Short mmCIF file of C-alpha atoms and ligand atoms in Angstrom, two decimals:
data_model
loop_
_atom_site.label_atom_id
_atom_site.label_comp_id
_atom_site.label_asym_id
_atom_site.label_seq_id
_atom_site.Cartn_x
_atom_site.Cartn_y
_atom_site.Cartn_z
CA MET A 258 101.35 127.57 38.76
CA ASP A 259 99.62 124.38 37.66
CA GLU A 260 96.72 122.93 39.65
CA GLY A 261 98.71 119.81 40.56
CA THR A 262 101.32 121.85 42.34
CA ARG A 263 98.67 123.83 44.20
CA ASP A 264 96.75 120.77 45.41
CA SER A 265 99.88 118.97 46.57
CA ASP A 266 100.94 121.97 48.60
CA MET A 267 97.96 123.13 50.65
CA ASN A 268 100.13 125.35 52.84
CA PHE A 269 101.84 127.02 49.94
CA ASN A 270 100.34 130.40 50.75
CA GLN A 271 101.12 130.24 54.47
CA ILE A 272 104.71 129.21 53.77
CA PHE A 273 105.29 132.23 51.56
CA ILE A 274 103.53 134.59 53.95
CA LYS A 275 105.54 133.23 56.88
CA LYS A 276 108.77 133.58 54.96
CA PHE A 277 108.19 136.93 53.30
CA GLY A 278 105.70 138.60 55.66
CA ASN A 279 103.58 141.42 54.30
CA THR A 280 105.77 141.76 51.20
CA PHE A 281 103.82 138.73 49.88
CA GLN A 282 100.07 139.14 49.39
CA GLN A 283 97.25 137.25 47.78
CA ASN A 284 94.57 138.54 45.39
CA VAL A 285 95.83 142.08 44.86
CA ASP A 286 93.92 144.49 42.61
CA LEU A 287 96.30 145.38 39.79
CA SER A 288 94.34 148.25 38.30
CA HIS A 289 96.37 150.69 40.41
CA TYR A 290 99.54 149.31 38.83
CA SER A 291 98.77 150.22 35.23
CA TRP A 292 98.50 153.71 33.79
CA PHE A 293 95.29 152.58 32.07
CA ASN A 294 93.90 152.09 35.58
CA LEU A 295 92.61 148.73 34.41
CA GLY A 296 93.17 145.07 35.12
CA GLY A 297 92.02 142.23 37.36
CA PRO A 298 93.82 140.85 40.41
CA ALA A 299 97.24 139.30 40.77
CA GLU A 300 96.87 135.79 42.18
CA TYR A 301 99.87 136.69 44.33
CA PHE A 302 101.80 139.94 44.62
CA PHE A 303 105.35 140.25 45.90
CA LYS A 304 107.16 143.49 46.66
CA PRO A 305 110.71 142.51 47.67
CA LYS A 306 112.32 144.85 50.15
CA ASP A 307 115.83 144.17 48.93
CA LYS A 308 117.99 142.08 46.60
CA ASN A 309 118.53 139.22 49.05
CA GLN A 310 114.82 138.84 49.68
CA LEU A 311 114.19 138.85 45.92
CA ILE A 312 116.76 136.09 45.39
CA GLU A 313 115.36 134.04 48.28
CA PHE A 314 111.87 134.40 46.81
CA LEU A 315 112.95 133.50 43.28
CA ILE A 316 114.57 130.30 44.55
CA GLU A 317 111.27 129.31 46.25
CA ALA A 318 109.24 130.29 43.19
CA ARG A 319 111.52 128.30 40.89
CA ASP A 320 111.43 125.25 43.12
CA LYS A 321 107.62 125.42 43.39
CA ASN A 322 107.23 126.02 39.66
CA LEU A 323 105.47 129.32 40.32
CA LYS A 324 105.15 131.71 37.40
CA THR A 325 106.49 135.23 38.06
CA THR A 326 105.76 138.41 36.11
CA ILE A 327 107.72 141.60 36.76
CA ILE A 328 106.13 145.01 36.38
CA GLY A 329 107.70 148.46 36.64
CA ALA A 330 105.62 151.63 36.89
CA GLY A 331 102.99 150.11 34.58
CA SER A 332 103.11 153.01 32.12
CA ASN A 333 103.45 150.65 29.16
CA THR A 334 101.38 147.69 30.36
CA LEU A 335 97.76 146.72 29.78
CA ILE A 336 96.63 144.19 32.40
CA ARG A 337 93.78 141.94 31.32
CA ASP A 338 90.44 141.91 33.19
CA ASN A 339 90.87 138.42 34.63
CA GLY A 340 94.15 139.36 36.26
CA VAL A 341 97.48 137.59 36.31
CA LYS A 342 98.08 134.01 37.48
CA GLY A 343 101.13 133.27 39.62
CA VAL A 344 103.07 136.07 41.27
CA VAL A 345 103.36 139.64 40.07
CA VAL A 346 106.65 141.09 41.27
CA LYS A 347 107.13 144.80 41.78
CA LEU A 348 110.40 146.09 43.18
CA GLY A 349 110.06 147.90 46.52
CA SER A 350 111.27 151.37 47.50
CA ASN A 351 114.84 150.23 48.28
CA PHE A 352 115.24 149.64 44.56
CA SER A 353 114.63 153.33 43.96
CA TYR A 354 117.86 155.27 44.43
CA THR A 355 120.41 157.34 42.55
CA LYS A 356 124.11 157.81 43.23
CA ILE A 357 127.19 159.08 41.44
CA ASN A 358 130.79 157.96 41.63
CA LYS A 359 133.24 159.88 39.44
CA ASN A 360 131.87 159.55 35.89
CA ILE A 361 129.32 156.83 36.60
CA ILE A 362 125.72 157.30 37.72
CA GLU A 363 123.93 154.32 39.26
CA ALA A 364 120.17 154.01 39.66
CA GLY A 365 117.94 151.33 41.14
CA ALA A 366 115.55 149.74 38.65
CA ALA A 367 112.47 151.08 40.44
CA THR A 368 113.69 154.69 40.20
CA PHE A 369 111.35 156.89 38.21
CA ASP A 370 112.91 158.13 34.96
CA ARG A 371 112.07 161.71 35.94
CA LYS A 372 113.90 161.32 39.25
CA LEU A 373 117.05 160.14 37.48
CA SER A 374 116.79 162.99 34.97
CA ASN A 375 116.57 165.54 37.78
CA PHE A 376 119.39 163.87 39.72
CA ALA A 377 121.67 164.11 36.65
CA LYS A 378 120.69 167.75 36.13
CA ASP A 379 121.46 168.60 39.76
CA LYS A 380 124.91 167.02 39.30
CA ASN A 381 125.49 168.97 36.05
CA ILE A 382 125.37 165.78 33.97
CA LYS A 383 123.91 165.96 30.47
CA ASN A 384 122.04 163.47 28.19
CA PHE A 385 119.46 162.40 30.78
CA GLU A 386 117.07 165.23 29.89
CA PHE A 387 114.73 163.09 27.74
CA LEU A 388 114.00 160.84 30.71
CA SER A 389 111.97 163.65 32.25
CA CYS A 390 109.38 163.04 29.49
CA ILE A 391 108.93 159.34 30.14
CA PRO A 392 106.66 158.35 33.01
CA GLY A 393 108.12 154.92 33.78
CA SER A 394 110.86 153.32 35.87
CA ILE A 395 114.46 152.61 34.88
CA GLY A 396 113.82 148.83 34.65
CA GLY A 397 110.93 149.39 32.23
CA ALA A 398 112.87 152.01 30.26
CA ILE A 399 115.74 149.57 29.66
CA ILE A 400 113.47 146.69 28.61
CA MET A 401 111.60 149.04 26.26
CA ASN A 402 114.70 150.99 25.21
CA SER A 403 112.54 154.02 25.88
CA GLY A 404 113.31 157.36 24.42
CA CYS A 405 112.12 160.45 22.60
CA TYR A 406 113.46 163.27 20.44
CA ASP A 407 116.29 161.13 19.03
CA ASP A 408 117.53 160.04 22.44
CA ASP A 409 117.01 156.67 24.04
CA ILE A 410 118.29 154.94 27.16
CA SER A 411 120.77 152.74 25.26
CA LYS A 412 122.81 155.86 24.44
CA ILE A 413 123.65 156.59 28.07
CA LEU A 414 123.68 153.07 29.51
CA LEU A 415 126.91 151.32 30.57
CA SER A 416 125.64 148.14 32.22
CA ILE A 417 122.78 146.55 34.12
CA ASN A 418 122.65 144.31 37.16
CA VAL A 419 120.06 141.57 36.95
CA ILE A 420 118.79 138.55 38.82
CA ASP A 421 118.37 135.57 36.56
CA LYS A 422 115.11 133.79 37.48
CA LYS A 423 116.51 130.37 36.56
CA GLU A 424 119.91 130.58 38.23
CA CYS A 425 118.75 132.97 40.97
CA ILE A 426 122.06 134.79 41.02
CA GLU A 427 123.04 138.38 40.38
CA LYS A 428 124.87 139.12 37.13
CA GLU A 429 126.23 142.23 35.50
CA ILE A 430 125.54 142.61 31.78
CA LYS A 431 127.53 145.17 29.84
CA LYS A 432 125.77 147.36 27.33
CA GLU A 433 127.94 145.86 24.55
CA ASP A 434 126.34 142.49 25.22
CA ILE A 435 122.80 143.78 24.81
CA LYS A 436 121.23 144.32 21.41
CA PHE A 437 119.03 147.38 21.59
CA LEU A 438 116.15 147.63 19.17
CA TYR A 439 113.57 150.32 18.57
CA ARG A 440 111.44 150.02 21.75
CA GLY A 441 112.94 146.72 22.81
CA THR A 442 116.05 144.64 23.46
CA ASN A 443 117.15 141.05 22.97
CA LEU A 444 117.35 140.51 26.76
CA PRO A 445 115.76 137.19 27.76
CA GLN A 446 112.44 137.38 29.61
CA ASP A 447 113.75 135.59 32.67
CA LEU A 448 115.81 138.51 33.92
CA ILE A 449 114.82 141.00 36.57
CA ILE A 450 116.82 144.20 36.29
CA ILE A 451 117.69 145.52 39.74
CA SER A 452 119.98 148.45 38.87
CA ALA A 453 121.80 150.16 36.04
CA LYS A 454 124.94 152.21 35.49
CA PHE A 455 125.13 155.16 33.14
CA LYS A 456 127.90 157.35 31.79
CA ALA A 457 128.11 160.78 33.30
CA VAL A 458 129.23 163.60 31.02
CA ALA A 459 129.47 167.06 32.54
CA ASP A 460 127.88 170.17 31.07
CA SER A 461 126.51 173.46 32.32
CA LYS A 462 123.38 173.24 34.45
CA GLU A 463 121.84 176.08 32.48
CA LYS A 464 122.11 174.16 29.20
CA ILE A 465 120.82 170.95 30.75
CA GLU A 466 117.88 172.70 32.37
CA LYS A 467 116.96 174.45 29.14
CA LYS A 468 117.04 171.20 27.15
CA GLN A 469 114.94 169.43 29.78
CA ASN A 470 112.35 172.23 29.89
CA ASP A 471 112.19 172.47 26.10
CA MET A 472 111.53 168.74 25.82
CA ILE A 473 108.84 168.83 28.50
CA LYS A 474 107.13 171.76 26.74
CA LYS A 475 107.30 170.01 23.35
CA LYS A 476 105.77 166.87 24.86
CA LYS A 477 102.94 168.81 26.46
CA LEU A 478 102.07 170.36 23.12
CA SER A 479 102.03 167.11 21.14
CA GLN A 480 100.72 164.57 23.63
CA PRO A 481 97.72 164.46 25.97
CA SER A 482 98.27 164.52 29.72
CA GLN A 483 96.13 163.71 32.79
CA ILE A 484 94.47 160.79 31.05
CA LYS A 485 94.44 157.04 31.60
CA THR A 486 96.75 155.81 28.87
CA CYS A 487 99.96 153.88 28.33
CA GLY A 488 101.32 156.26 25.70
CA SER A 489 101.96 155.05 22.17
CA THR A 490 99.98 151.88 21.54
CA PHE A 491 101.81 150.85 18.36
CA LYS A 492 105.43 151.16 17.26
CA ASN A 493 106.24 153.60 14.48
CA ILE A 494 107.21 152.00 11.19
CA ASP A 495 110.17 154.34 10.73
CA LYS A 496 111.06 158.00 11.26
CA GLU A 497 108.89 159.15 8.36
CA LYS A 498 106.02 156.71 8.75
CA LYS A 499 104.57 157.07 12.21
CA ALA A 500 101.85 154.80 13.57
CA TRP A 501 99.55 157.79 14.24
CA MET A 502 99.72 158.75 10.56
CA LEU A 503 98.55 155.30 9.46
CA ILE A 504 95.78 155.33 12.06
CA LYS A 505 94.56 158.73 10.83
CA GLU A 506 95.00 157.88 7.16
CA SER A 507 92.88 154.74 7.66
CA GLY A 508 90.10 156.71 9.35
CA CYS A 509 90.53 154.88 12.66
CA ASP A 510 91.10 157.96 14.82
CA ILE A 511 87.35 158.16 15.54
CA PHE A 512 87.03 154.49 16.50
CA LYS A 513 85.92 153.59 20.02
CA GLU A 514 84.92 150.49 21.92
CA GLY A 515 82.74 151.14 24.96
CA ASP A 516 84.67 153.65 27.04
CA ALA A 517 87.95 152.83 25.29
CA ILE A 518 88.66 155.78 23.03
CA ILE A 519 91.47 157.26 20.96
CA SER A 520 93.01 160.54 22.07
CA LYS A 521 92.05 163.48 19.87
CA LYS A 522 95.46 165.06 20.49
CA HIS A 523 97.52 162.00 19.53
CA CYS A 524 95.72 159.13 17.80
CA ASN A 525 98.33 156.52 18.76
CA PHE A 526 97.35 157.10 22.42
CA PHE A 527 94.46 154.82 23.41
CA VAL A 528 92.57 155.94 26.49
CA ASN A 529 90.39 154.53 29.25
CA ASN A 530 87.78 157.27 29.33
CA GLY A 531 86.50 156.19 32.72
CA GLU A 532 84.50 152.99 32.54
CA ALA A 533 86.44 150.97 29.95
CA LYS A 534 87.49 147.40 30.57
CA SER A 535 90.84 146.03 29.44
CA SER A 536 88.93 143.95 26.93
CA ASP A 537 87.54 147.17 25.39
CA ILE A 538 91.08 148.52 24.93
CA GLU A 539 92.14 145.22 23.39
CA LYS A 540 89.12 145.16 21.07
CA LEU A 541 89.93 148.69 19.98
CA ILE A 542 93.55 147.67 19.34
CA ASN A 543 92.44 144.74 17.17
CA LYS A 544 89.90 146.84 15.29
CA VAL A 545 92.49 149.51 14.46
CA GLN A 546 95.15 146.93 13.53
CA LYS A 547 92.71 145.21 11.14
CA LYS A 548 91.53 148.43 9.47
CA VAL A 549 95.06 149.83 9.06
CA TYR A 550 96.12 146.55 7.47
CA GLU A 551 93.15 146.58 5.09
CA LYS A 552 93.76 150.20 4.09
CA THR A 553 97.56 150.35 3.95
CA GLY A 554 98.88 146.77 4.02
CA VAL A 555 100.88 147.63 7.15
CA ASN A 556 100.66 145.30 10.13
CA LEU A 557 101.01 147.60 13.13
CA GLU A 558 103.15 146.10 15.87
CA LEU A 559 102.22 146.69 19.51
CA GLU A 560 104.49 148.88 21.61
CA ILE A 561 102.50 148.35 24.80
CA LYS A 562 102.78 145.05 26.62
CA ILE A 563 99.67 143.03 27.46
CA ILE A 564 99.75 140.69 30.45
CA GLY A 565 97.25 138.36 32.11
CA ASP A 566 94.30 136.20 31.17
C1 LIG B 757 101.77 159.59 28.86
C2 LIG B 757 102.83 158.60 28.41
C3 LIG B 757 103.87 159.03 27.60
C4 LIG B 757 104.86 158.13 27.18
N1 LIG B 757 105.88 158.59 26.39
C5 LIG B 757 106.86 157.74 26.03
C6 LIG B 757 107.96 158.19 25.23
O1 LIG B 757 108.08 159.35 24.88
N2 LIG B 757 108.91 157.29 24.87
C7 LIG B 757 108.84 156.00 25.24
O2 LIG B 757 109.74 155.23 24.89
N3 LIG B 757 107.82 155.53 26.00
C8 LIG B 757 106.83 156.37 26.40
N4 LIG B 757 105.79 155.90 27.16
C9 LIG B 757 105.71 154.47 27.50
C10 LIG B 757 106.33 154.09 28.86
O3 LIG B 757 106.37 155.18 29.73
C11 LIG B 757 107.74 153.51 28.68
O4 LIG B 757 107.74 152.36 27.89
C12 LIG B 757 108.38 153.20 30.05
O5 LIG B 757 109.78 153.09 29.92
C13 LIG B 757 107.84 151.93 30.69
O6 LIG B 757 108.37 151.83 31.99
P1 LIG B 757 107.54 151.16 33.16
O7 LIG B 757 108.41 151.10 34.36
O8 LIG B 757 106.24 151.85 33.33
O9 LIG B 757 107.34 149.71 32.54
P2 LIG B 757 106.11 148.71 32.66
O10 LIG B 757 104.99 149.20 31.83
O11 LIG B 757 105.82 148.40 34.07
O12 LIG B 757 106.77 147.42 31.97
C14 LIG B 757 107.20 147.47 30.62
C15 LIG B 757 108.02 146.20 30.34
O13 LIG B 757 109.22 146.24 31.10
C16 LIG B 757 109.35 145.08 31.92
N5 LIG B 757 110.00 145.50 33.17
C17 LIG B 757 109.69 146.53 33.97
N6 LIG B 757 110.55 146.62 35.00
C18 LIG B 757 111.43 145.59 34.85
C19 LIG B 757 112.56 145.13 35.60
N7 LIG B 757 112.96 145.74 36.72
N8 LIG B 757 113.23 144.04 35.13
C20 LIG B 757 112.83 143.40 34.01
N9 LIG B 757 111.77 143.79 33.27
C21 LIG B 757 111.09 144.87 33.68
C22 LIG B 757 107.92 144.59 32.13
O14 LIG B 757 107.90 143.20 32.40
C23 LIG B 757 107.31 144.91 30.77
O15 LIG B 757 107.64 143.92 29.83
C24 LIG B 757 104.79 156.78 27.59
C25 LIG B 757 103.74 156.36 28.42
C26 LIG B 757 102.78 157.26 28.85
C27 LIG B 757 101.69 156.79 29.78
#
């Protein structure tokens, strides 16, 4: 929001609080909303209780020229130390649900990937197993086209329902109209995903359970757990050339910046070892990017998202 708008509307805050009650808050510590456990405050924080409240809020925000930033589970997002201006939007618990109708599974965008994976397994539906290895929400997984072990969310998706921040209306977008990339899509930034539909293909529970457990085991062996990280920092170049290989090859796997370190188990995982600041993580990112470029000529592209000032 620009200063002019704020000065001309002294009661801005009260109006929003009156309208949206305790779902709208000021000056909220965002460090709990990122897996790095880092980040300054959100100027404003809004947790809509349902779709109608979200639309009502987005109309107000649009009319008042208020910047909005949507976050999911924060497992792929580094929040800067000075926090985020405008309103950070995080979908409330009513956006976390799963249901099945014939051969279609629907999930709210705030549903954890693992919850959807287990729901599909309980209904004897295959191809959702990989989601049990990804610690985010369905909204984040779609934006990132998240996946592992040759699966990704685009392969099971049928459509998404979104609220367009400019038009403030709900729309359905079919999978065919979305271009999925490696860890990304061509979806415009002004969409908030509220739910998604997936194709349900039946299989035996035994097979599904085995695949899910095998994937979880494989993940545990190759990646660190119980640490403050957002997973892979950089995108892989291709199937053969992984980002971790370039980091190792360039001798960056021992780099650190304050308490921002690189995981010994997987050197594409950058870690807040306790007392790091977001700026330490960012400095470490820049240092590694520069060295890898000098050594290999490859410009590593970020997989994690960085938000804030
Ligand atoms: C230990 C660990 C392991 C990981 N392993 C994998 C892996 O194997 N494969 C993989 O692909 N990723 C992996 N990740 C990264 C991360 O879990 C995924 O990218 C995940 O899908 C992000 O979801 P999120 O809800 O946490 O998104 P966030 O980090 O909250 O947001 C990511 C992006 O999605 C946008 N977004 C979130 N919700 C919505 C919404 N409702 N509407 C519109 N935009 C939205 C945000 O604005 C942001 O741009 C890992 C992370 C960790 C910490």
